[in-house]
Short mmCIF file of C-alpha atoms and ligand atoms in Angstrom, two decimals:
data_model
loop_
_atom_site.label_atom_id
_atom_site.label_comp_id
_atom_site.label_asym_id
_atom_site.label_seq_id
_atom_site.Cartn_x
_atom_site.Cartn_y
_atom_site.Cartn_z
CA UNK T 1 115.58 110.68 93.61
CA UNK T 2 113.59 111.27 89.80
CA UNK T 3 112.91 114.94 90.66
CA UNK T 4 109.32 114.45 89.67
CA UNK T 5 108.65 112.19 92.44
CA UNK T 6 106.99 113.33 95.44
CA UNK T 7 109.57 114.60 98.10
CA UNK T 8 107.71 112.50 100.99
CA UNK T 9 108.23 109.20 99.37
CA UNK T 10 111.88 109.46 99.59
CA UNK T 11 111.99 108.99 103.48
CA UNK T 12 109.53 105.44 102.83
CA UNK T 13 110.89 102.41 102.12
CA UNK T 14 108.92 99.26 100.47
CA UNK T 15 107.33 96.89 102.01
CA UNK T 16 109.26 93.27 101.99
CA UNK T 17 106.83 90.90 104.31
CA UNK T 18 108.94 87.91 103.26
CA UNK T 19 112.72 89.07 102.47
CA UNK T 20 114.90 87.05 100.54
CA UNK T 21 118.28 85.99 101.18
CA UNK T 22 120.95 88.21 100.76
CA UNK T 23 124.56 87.22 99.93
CA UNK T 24 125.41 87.30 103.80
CA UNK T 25 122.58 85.54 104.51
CA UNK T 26 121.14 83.23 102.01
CA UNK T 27 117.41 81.99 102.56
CA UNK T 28 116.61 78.80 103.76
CA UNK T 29 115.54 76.20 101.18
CA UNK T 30 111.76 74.95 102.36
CA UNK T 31 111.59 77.00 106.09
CA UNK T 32 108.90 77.25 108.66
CA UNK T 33 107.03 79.98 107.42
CA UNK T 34 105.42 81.50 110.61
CA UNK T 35 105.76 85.11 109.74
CA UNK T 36 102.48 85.87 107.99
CA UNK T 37 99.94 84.13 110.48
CA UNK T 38 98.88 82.30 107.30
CA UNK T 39 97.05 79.08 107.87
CA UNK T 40 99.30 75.95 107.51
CA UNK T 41 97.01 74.04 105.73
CA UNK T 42 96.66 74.82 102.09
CA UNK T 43 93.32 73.75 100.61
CA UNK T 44 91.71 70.18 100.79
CA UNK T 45 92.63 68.43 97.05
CA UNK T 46 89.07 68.18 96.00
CA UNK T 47 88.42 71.68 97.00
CA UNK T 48 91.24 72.95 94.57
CA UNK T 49 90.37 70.17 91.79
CA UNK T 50 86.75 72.03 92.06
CA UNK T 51 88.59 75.50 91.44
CA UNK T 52 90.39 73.82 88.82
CA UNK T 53 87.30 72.87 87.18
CA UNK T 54 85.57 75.89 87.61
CA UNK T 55 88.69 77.59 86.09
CA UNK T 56 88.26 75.45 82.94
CA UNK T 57 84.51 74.97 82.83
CA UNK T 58 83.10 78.64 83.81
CA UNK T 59 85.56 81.19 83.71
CA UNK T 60 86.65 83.00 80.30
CA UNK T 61 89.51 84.61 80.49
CA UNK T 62 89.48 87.11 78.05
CA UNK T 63 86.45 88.36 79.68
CA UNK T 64 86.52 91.28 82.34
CA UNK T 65 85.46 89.68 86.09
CA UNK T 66 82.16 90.65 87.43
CA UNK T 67 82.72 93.97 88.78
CA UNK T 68 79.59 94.32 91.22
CA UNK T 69 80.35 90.73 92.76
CA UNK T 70 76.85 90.91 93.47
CA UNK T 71 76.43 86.87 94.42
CA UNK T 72 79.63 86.93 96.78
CA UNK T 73 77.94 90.18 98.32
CA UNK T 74 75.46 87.71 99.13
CA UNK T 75 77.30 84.78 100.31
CA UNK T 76 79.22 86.85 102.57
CA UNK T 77 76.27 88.63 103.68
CA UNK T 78 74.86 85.66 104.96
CA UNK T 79 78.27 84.18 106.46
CA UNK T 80 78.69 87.34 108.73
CA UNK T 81 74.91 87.30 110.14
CA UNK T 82 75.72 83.69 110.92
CA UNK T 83 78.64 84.28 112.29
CA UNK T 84 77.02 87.37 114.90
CA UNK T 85 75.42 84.71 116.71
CA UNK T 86 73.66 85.11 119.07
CA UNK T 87 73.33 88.69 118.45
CA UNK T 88 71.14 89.54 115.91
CA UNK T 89 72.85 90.46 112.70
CA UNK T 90 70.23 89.42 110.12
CA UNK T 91 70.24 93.08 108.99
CA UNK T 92 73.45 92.56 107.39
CA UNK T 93 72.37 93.00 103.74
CA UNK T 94 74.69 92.89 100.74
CA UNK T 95 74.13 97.11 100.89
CA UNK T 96 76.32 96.42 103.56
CA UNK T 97 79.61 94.52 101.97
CA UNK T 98 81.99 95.58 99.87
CA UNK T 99 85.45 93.43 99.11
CA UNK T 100 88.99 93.86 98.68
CA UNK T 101 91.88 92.86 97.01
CA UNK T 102 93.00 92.19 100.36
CA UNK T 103 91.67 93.52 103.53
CA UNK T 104 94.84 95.83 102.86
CA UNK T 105 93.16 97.35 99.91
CA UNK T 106 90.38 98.60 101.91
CA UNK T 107 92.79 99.79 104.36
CA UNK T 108 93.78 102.56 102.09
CA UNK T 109 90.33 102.98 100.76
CA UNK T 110 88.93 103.60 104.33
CA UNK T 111 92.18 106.28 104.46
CA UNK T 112 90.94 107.99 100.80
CA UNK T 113 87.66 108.02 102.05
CA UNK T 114 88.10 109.56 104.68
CA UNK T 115 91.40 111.66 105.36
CA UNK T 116 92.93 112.36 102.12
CA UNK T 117 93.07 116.41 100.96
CA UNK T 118 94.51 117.17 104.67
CA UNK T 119 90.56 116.73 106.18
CA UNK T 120 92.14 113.76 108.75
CA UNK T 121 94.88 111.91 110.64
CA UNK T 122 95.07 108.09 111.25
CA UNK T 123 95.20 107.32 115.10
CA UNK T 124 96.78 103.76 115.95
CA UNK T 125 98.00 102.18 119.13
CA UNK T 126 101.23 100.28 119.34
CA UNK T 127 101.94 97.82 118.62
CA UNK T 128 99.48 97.30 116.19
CA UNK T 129 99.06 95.99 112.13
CA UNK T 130 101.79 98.05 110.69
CA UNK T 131 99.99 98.54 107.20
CA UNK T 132 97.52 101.40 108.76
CA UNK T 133 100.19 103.72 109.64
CA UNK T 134 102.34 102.74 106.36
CA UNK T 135 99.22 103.04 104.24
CA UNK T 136 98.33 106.19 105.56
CA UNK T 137 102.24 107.81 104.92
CA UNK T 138 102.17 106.62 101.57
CA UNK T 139 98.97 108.69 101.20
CA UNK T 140 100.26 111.68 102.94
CA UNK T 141 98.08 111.22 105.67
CA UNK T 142 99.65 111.76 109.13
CA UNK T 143 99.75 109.20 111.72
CA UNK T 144 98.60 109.68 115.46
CA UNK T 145 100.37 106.92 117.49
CA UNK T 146 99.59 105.91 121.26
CA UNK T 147 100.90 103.47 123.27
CA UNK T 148 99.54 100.24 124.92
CA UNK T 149 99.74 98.86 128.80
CA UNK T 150 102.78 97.16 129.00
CA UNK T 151 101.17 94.48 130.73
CA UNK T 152 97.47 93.31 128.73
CA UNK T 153 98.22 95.67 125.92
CA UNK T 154 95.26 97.46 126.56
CA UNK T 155 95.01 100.84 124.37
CA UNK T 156 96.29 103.95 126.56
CA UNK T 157 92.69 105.03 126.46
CA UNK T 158 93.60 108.23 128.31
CA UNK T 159 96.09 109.22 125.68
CA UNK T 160 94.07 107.79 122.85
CA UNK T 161 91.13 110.90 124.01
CA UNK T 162 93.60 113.69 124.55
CA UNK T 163 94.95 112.74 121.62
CA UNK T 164 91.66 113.01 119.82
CA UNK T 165 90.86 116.19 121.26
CA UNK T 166 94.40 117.68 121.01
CA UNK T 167 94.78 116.94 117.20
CA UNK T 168 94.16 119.12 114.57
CA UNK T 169 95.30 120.27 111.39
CA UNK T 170 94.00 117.44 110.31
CA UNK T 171 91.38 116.35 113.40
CA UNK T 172 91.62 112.05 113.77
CA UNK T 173 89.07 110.91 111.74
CA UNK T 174 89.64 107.03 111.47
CA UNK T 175 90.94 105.17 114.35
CA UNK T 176 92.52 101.52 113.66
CA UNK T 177 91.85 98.83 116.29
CA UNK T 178 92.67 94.90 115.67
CA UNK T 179 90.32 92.67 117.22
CA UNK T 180 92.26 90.74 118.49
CA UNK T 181 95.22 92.46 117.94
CA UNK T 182 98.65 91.68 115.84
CA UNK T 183 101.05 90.96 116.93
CA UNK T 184 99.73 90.98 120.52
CA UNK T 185 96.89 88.66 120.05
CA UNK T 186 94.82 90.19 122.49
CA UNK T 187 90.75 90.67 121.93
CA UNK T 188 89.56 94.45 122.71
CA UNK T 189 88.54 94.64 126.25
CA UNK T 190 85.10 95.83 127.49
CA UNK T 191 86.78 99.36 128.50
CA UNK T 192 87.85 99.80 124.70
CA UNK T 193 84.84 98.64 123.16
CA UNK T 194 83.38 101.31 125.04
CA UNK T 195 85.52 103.92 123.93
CA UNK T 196 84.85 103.14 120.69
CA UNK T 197 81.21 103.63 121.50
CA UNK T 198 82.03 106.93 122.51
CA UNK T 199 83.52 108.09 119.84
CA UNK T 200 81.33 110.99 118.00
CA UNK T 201 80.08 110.85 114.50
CA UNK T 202 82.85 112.32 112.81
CA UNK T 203 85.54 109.79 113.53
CA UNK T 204 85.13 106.46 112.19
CA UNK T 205 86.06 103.30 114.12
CA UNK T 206 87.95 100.82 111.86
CA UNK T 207 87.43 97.29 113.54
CA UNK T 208 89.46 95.08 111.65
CA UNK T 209 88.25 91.09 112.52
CA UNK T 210 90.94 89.67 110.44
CA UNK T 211 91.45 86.60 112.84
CA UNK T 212 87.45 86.58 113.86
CA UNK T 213 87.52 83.00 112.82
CA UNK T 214 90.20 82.29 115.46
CA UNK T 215 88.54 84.04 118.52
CA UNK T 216 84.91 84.06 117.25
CA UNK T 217 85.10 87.62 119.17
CA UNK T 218 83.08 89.79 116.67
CA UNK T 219 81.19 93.29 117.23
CA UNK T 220 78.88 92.67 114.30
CA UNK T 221 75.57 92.35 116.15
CA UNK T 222 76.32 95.96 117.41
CA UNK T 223 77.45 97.55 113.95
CA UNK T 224 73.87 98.70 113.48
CA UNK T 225 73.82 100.59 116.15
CA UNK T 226 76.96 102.88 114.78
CA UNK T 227 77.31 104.48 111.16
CA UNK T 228 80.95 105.22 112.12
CA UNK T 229 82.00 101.81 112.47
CA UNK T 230 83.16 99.24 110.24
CA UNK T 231 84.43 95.84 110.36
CA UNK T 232 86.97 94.43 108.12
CA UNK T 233 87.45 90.52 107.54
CA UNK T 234 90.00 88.58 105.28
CA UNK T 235 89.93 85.47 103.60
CA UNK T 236 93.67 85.05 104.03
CA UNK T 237 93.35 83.50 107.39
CA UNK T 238 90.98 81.25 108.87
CA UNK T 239 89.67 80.82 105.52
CA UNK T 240 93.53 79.67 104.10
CA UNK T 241 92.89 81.85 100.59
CA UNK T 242 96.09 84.12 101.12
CA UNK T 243 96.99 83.40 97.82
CA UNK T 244 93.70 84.32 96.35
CA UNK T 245 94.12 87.85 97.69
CA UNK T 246 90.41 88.99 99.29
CA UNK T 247 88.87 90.46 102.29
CA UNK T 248 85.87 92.73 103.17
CA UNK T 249 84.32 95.29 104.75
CA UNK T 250 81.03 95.55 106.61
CA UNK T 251 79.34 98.96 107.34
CA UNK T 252 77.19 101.55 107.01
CA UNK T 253 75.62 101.17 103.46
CA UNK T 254 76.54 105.18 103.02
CA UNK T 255 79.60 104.46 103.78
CA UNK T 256 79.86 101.28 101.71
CA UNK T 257 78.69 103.30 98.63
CA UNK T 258 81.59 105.96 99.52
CA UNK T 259 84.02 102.91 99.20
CA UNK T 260 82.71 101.74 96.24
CA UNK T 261 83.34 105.10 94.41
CA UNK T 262 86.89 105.07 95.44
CA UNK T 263 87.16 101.04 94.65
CA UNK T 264 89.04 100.62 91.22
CA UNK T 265 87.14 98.61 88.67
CA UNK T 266 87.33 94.58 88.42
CA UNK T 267 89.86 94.53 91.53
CA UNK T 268 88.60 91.33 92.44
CA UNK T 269 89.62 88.35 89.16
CA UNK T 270 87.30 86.14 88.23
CA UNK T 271 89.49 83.22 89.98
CA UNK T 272 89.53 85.14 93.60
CA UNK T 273 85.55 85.49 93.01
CA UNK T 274 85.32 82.29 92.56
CA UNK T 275 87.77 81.00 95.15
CA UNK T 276 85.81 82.95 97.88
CA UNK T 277 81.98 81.72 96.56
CA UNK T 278 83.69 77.83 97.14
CA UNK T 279 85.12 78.66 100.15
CA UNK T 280 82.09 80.26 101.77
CA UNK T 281 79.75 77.35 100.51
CA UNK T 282 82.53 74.89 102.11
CA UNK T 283 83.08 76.88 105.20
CA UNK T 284 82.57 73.77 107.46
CA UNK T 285 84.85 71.59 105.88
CA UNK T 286 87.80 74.48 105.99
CA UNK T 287 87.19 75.41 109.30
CA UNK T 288 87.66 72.44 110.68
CA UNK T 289 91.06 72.79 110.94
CA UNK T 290 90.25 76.11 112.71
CA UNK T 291 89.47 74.38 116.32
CA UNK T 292 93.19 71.80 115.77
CA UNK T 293 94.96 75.32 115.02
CA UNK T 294 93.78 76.04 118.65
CA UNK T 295 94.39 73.23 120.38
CA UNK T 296 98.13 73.01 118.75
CA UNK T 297 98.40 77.29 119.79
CA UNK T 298 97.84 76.27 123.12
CA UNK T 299 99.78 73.59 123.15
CA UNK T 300 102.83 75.84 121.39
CA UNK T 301 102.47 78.52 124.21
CA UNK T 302 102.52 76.00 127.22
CA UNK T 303 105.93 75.27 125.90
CA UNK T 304 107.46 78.46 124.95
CA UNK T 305 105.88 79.80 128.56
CA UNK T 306 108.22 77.36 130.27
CA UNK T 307 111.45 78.72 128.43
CA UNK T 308 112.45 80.70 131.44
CA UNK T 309 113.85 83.37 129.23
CA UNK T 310 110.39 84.51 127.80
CA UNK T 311 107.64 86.22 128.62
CA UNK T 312 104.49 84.53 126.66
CA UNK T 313 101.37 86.24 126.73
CA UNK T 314 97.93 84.81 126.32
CA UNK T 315 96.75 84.20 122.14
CA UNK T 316 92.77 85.11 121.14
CA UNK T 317 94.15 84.17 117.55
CA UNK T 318 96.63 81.95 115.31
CA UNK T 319 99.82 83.41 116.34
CA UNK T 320 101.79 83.90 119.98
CA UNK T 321 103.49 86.99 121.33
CA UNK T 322 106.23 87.31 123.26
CA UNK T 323 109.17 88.83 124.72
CA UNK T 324 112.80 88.47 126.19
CA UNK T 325 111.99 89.54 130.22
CA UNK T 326 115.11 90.37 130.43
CA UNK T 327 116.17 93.71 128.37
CA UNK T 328 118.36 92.32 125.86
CA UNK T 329 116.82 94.80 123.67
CA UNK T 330 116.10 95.05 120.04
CA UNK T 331 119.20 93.55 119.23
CA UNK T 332 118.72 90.09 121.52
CA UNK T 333 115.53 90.10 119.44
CA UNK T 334 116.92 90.35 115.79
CA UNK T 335 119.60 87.98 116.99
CA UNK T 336 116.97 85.37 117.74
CA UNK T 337 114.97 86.21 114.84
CA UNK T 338 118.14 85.91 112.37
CA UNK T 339 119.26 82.46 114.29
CA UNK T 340 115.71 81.01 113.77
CA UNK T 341 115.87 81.45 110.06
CA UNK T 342 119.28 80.10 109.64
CA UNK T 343 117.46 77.26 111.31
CA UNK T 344 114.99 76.87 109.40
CA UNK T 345 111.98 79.01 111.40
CA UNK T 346 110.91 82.35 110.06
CA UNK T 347 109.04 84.42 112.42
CA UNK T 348 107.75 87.79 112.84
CA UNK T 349 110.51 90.56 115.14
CA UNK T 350 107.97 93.32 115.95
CA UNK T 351 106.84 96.11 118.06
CA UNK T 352 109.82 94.84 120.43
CA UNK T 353 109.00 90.70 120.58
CA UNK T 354 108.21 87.71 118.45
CA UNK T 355 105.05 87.13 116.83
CA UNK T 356 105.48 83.50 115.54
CA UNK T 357 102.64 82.10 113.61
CA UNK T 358 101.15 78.63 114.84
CA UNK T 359 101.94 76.12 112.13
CA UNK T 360 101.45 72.40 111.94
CA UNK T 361 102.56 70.25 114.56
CA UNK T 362 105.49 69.50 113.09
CA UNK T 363 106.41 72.88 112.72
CA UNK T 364 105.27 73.71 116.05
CA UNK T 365 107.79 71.17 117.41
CA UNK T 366 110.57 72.53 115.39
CA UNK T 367 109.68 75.83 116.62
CA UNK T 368 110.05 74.88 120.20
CA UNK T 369 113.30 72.54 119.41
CA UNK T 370 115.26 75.72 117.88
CA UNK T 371 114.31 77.86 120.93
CA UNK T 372 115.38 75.56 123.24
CA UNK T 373 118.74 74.86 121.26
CA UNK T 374 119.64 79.01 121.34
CA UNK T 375 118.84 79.14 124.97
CA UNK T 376 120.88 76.19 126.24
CA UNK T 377 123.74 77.75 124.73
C1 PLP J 1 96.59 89.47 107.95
C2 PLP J 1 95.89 90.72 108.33
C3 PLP J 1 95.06 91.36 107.42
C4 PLP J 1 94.81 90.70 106.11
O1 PLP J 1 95.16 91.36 105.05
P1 PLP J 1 94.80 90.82 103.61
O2 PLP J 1 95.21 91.99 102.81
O3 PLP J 1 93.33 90.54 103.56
O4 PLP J 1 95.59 89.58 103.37
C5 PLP J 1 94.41 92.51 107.81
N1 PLP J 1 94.54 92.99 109.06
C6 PLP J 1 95.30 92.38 109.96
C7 PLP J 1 95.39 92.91 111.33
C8 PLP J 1 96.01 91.24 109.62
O5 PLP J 1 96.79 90.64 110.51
#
């Protein structure tokens, strides 16, 4: 390695969400992509003739973007109180907002704000969203992993406290929870939500929402109530912007004015401003699809829960989980994985199953049709 590279990045290795063919294994022409939990359904025509327009119309491009955002603050602002209901959220204020090039962007902003210079570790529970831990290495920021019930994938609360209390050298001070989780697609139960009520002042709770549109589970009425929470949200789901690049962050406005500090200037182009402002203001229209997404997920699961071969577990999102009962192992797994994409079906091998994205019904039936094919072999 370039000897003026830091030592710890030699043992990392980037990270490839959608990997190409290799000579071996050449990549399908036009696959199923169900490996990102993207939406299938790219934008309605006049929705993206609109962007066009605004692209032509409003947007100079040898001009810097608008690097407070202060009208999208806004927008989302009021999209998130809405979205609380019935709780009360109307004291979500823009003070309280800050976006992202990507939720994953203020992944590693929540890390620099709060662990970097060997004050804090990172505590996850696996399987979980792999970017917190690899976010955190790439910062030099050490991990603290528990485990999950094998059966609801409830956190190991037990070992999620002794590990708070054990750790030091750096102490935890931002814990990482998916609600609902990826890849298990489970919601936090009541016992974790109150866990993360207990947790004292000097650890914040990182609730990442980035499927809230799925589950409509959401802890924003409640954020008031805790300065050391905050709730992330994306646009690249529900909201089918992925390409646009955006999420947020809701919290504490102390804390929101930390992130700012850290934020690098004009992260958000003028086109992903702009994307997000039409998408908000059109919010019924695209999530319409939201409740069909459902009603296919359901139908997708029924199916793969009859494959006698796998275990299926329940879905609070876009996306199923699942795994081989019997312990065929890692291997089994990455054999399925790699005869699914020479199929034409890319899914997601993780945290020891399948995560497989719910796409449109035709893809949904091709899905099931190249499961069925490997097992009646
Ligand atoms: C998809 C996803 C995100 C979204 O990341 P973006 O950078 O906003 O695209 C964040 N958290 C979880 C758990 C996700 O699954």
């Amino acid at each position: 390695m370039l000897p003026f590279i830091r030592s710890d990045l030699g043992e990392l290795s980037a990270y490839t969400p959608n990997p190409g063919g290799t000579p071996d294994e050449p990549a399908p022409i036009s696959p199923d992509r169900l490996d990102a939990n993207e939406s299938p359904y790219d934008l309605p025509d006049e929705l993206k003739q609109k962007q066009a327009w605004t692209y032509l119309q409003e947007i100079e491009s040898n001009r810097y973007p608008d690097g407070t955002y202060t009208a999208l603050k806004q927008a989302i602002a009021e999209y998130v109180c809405e979205s609380a209901a019935p709780e009360p959220a109307d004291n979500i204020t823009p003070d309280r907002i800050t976006a992202g090039n990507g939720s994953d962007e203020l992944i590693r902003s929540l890390i620099i704000a709060t662990c970097l210079r060997g004050e804090g570790s990172v505590l996850v529970a696996n399987p979980t969203f792999s970017m917190y831990a690899i976010l955190a290495e790439t910062l030099g920021v050490p991990v603290v992993p528990v485990g999950r019930n094998p059966t609801n994938f409830e956190i190991d609360l037990a070992a999620a406290q002794l590990a708070i209390e054990k750790t030091q050298n750096p102490p935890v001070r931002a814990v990482f929870v998916v609600h609902p989780n990826s890849p298990t697609a489970n919601a936090l139960t009541p016992a974790e939500l109150d866990w993360l009520r207990s947790l004292p002042p000097q650890i914040l709770a990182v609730i990442d929402e980035a499927y809230f549109e799925f589950s409509r589970n959401t802890v924003a009425g409640e954020l008031h109530r805790h300065p050391n929470w905050v709730i992330l949200r994306t646009f690249s789901k529900g909201f089918r912007l992925a390409a646009h690049r955006i999420g947020y962050a809701i919290g504490n406005p102390e804390l929101i004015a930390a992130l700012e500090k850290i934020r690098l200037p004009y992260n958000l182009p003028s086109f992903t401003q702009a994307a997000a402002l039409s998408a908000l203001r059109h919010r019924q229209q695209l999530l319409a699809s939201v409740p069909e997404i459902i009603a296919e997920r359901d139908k997708l699961r029924d199916a793969l829960a009859q494959m006698p071969a796998l275990q299926v577990w329940p879905s609070d999102a876009n996306f199923i989980y699942l795994r081989l009962k019997d312990a065929g192992g890692a291997d089994a797994l990455a054999n399925i994985t790699q005869q699914l994409r020479a199929g034409g079906t890319l899914v997601r091998h993780t945290g020891g199953g399948l995560r497989i994205t719910v796409g449109t019904p035709d893809e949904n039936a091709r899905t099931i049709q190249r499961l069925q094919l490997l097992f009646s072999r």
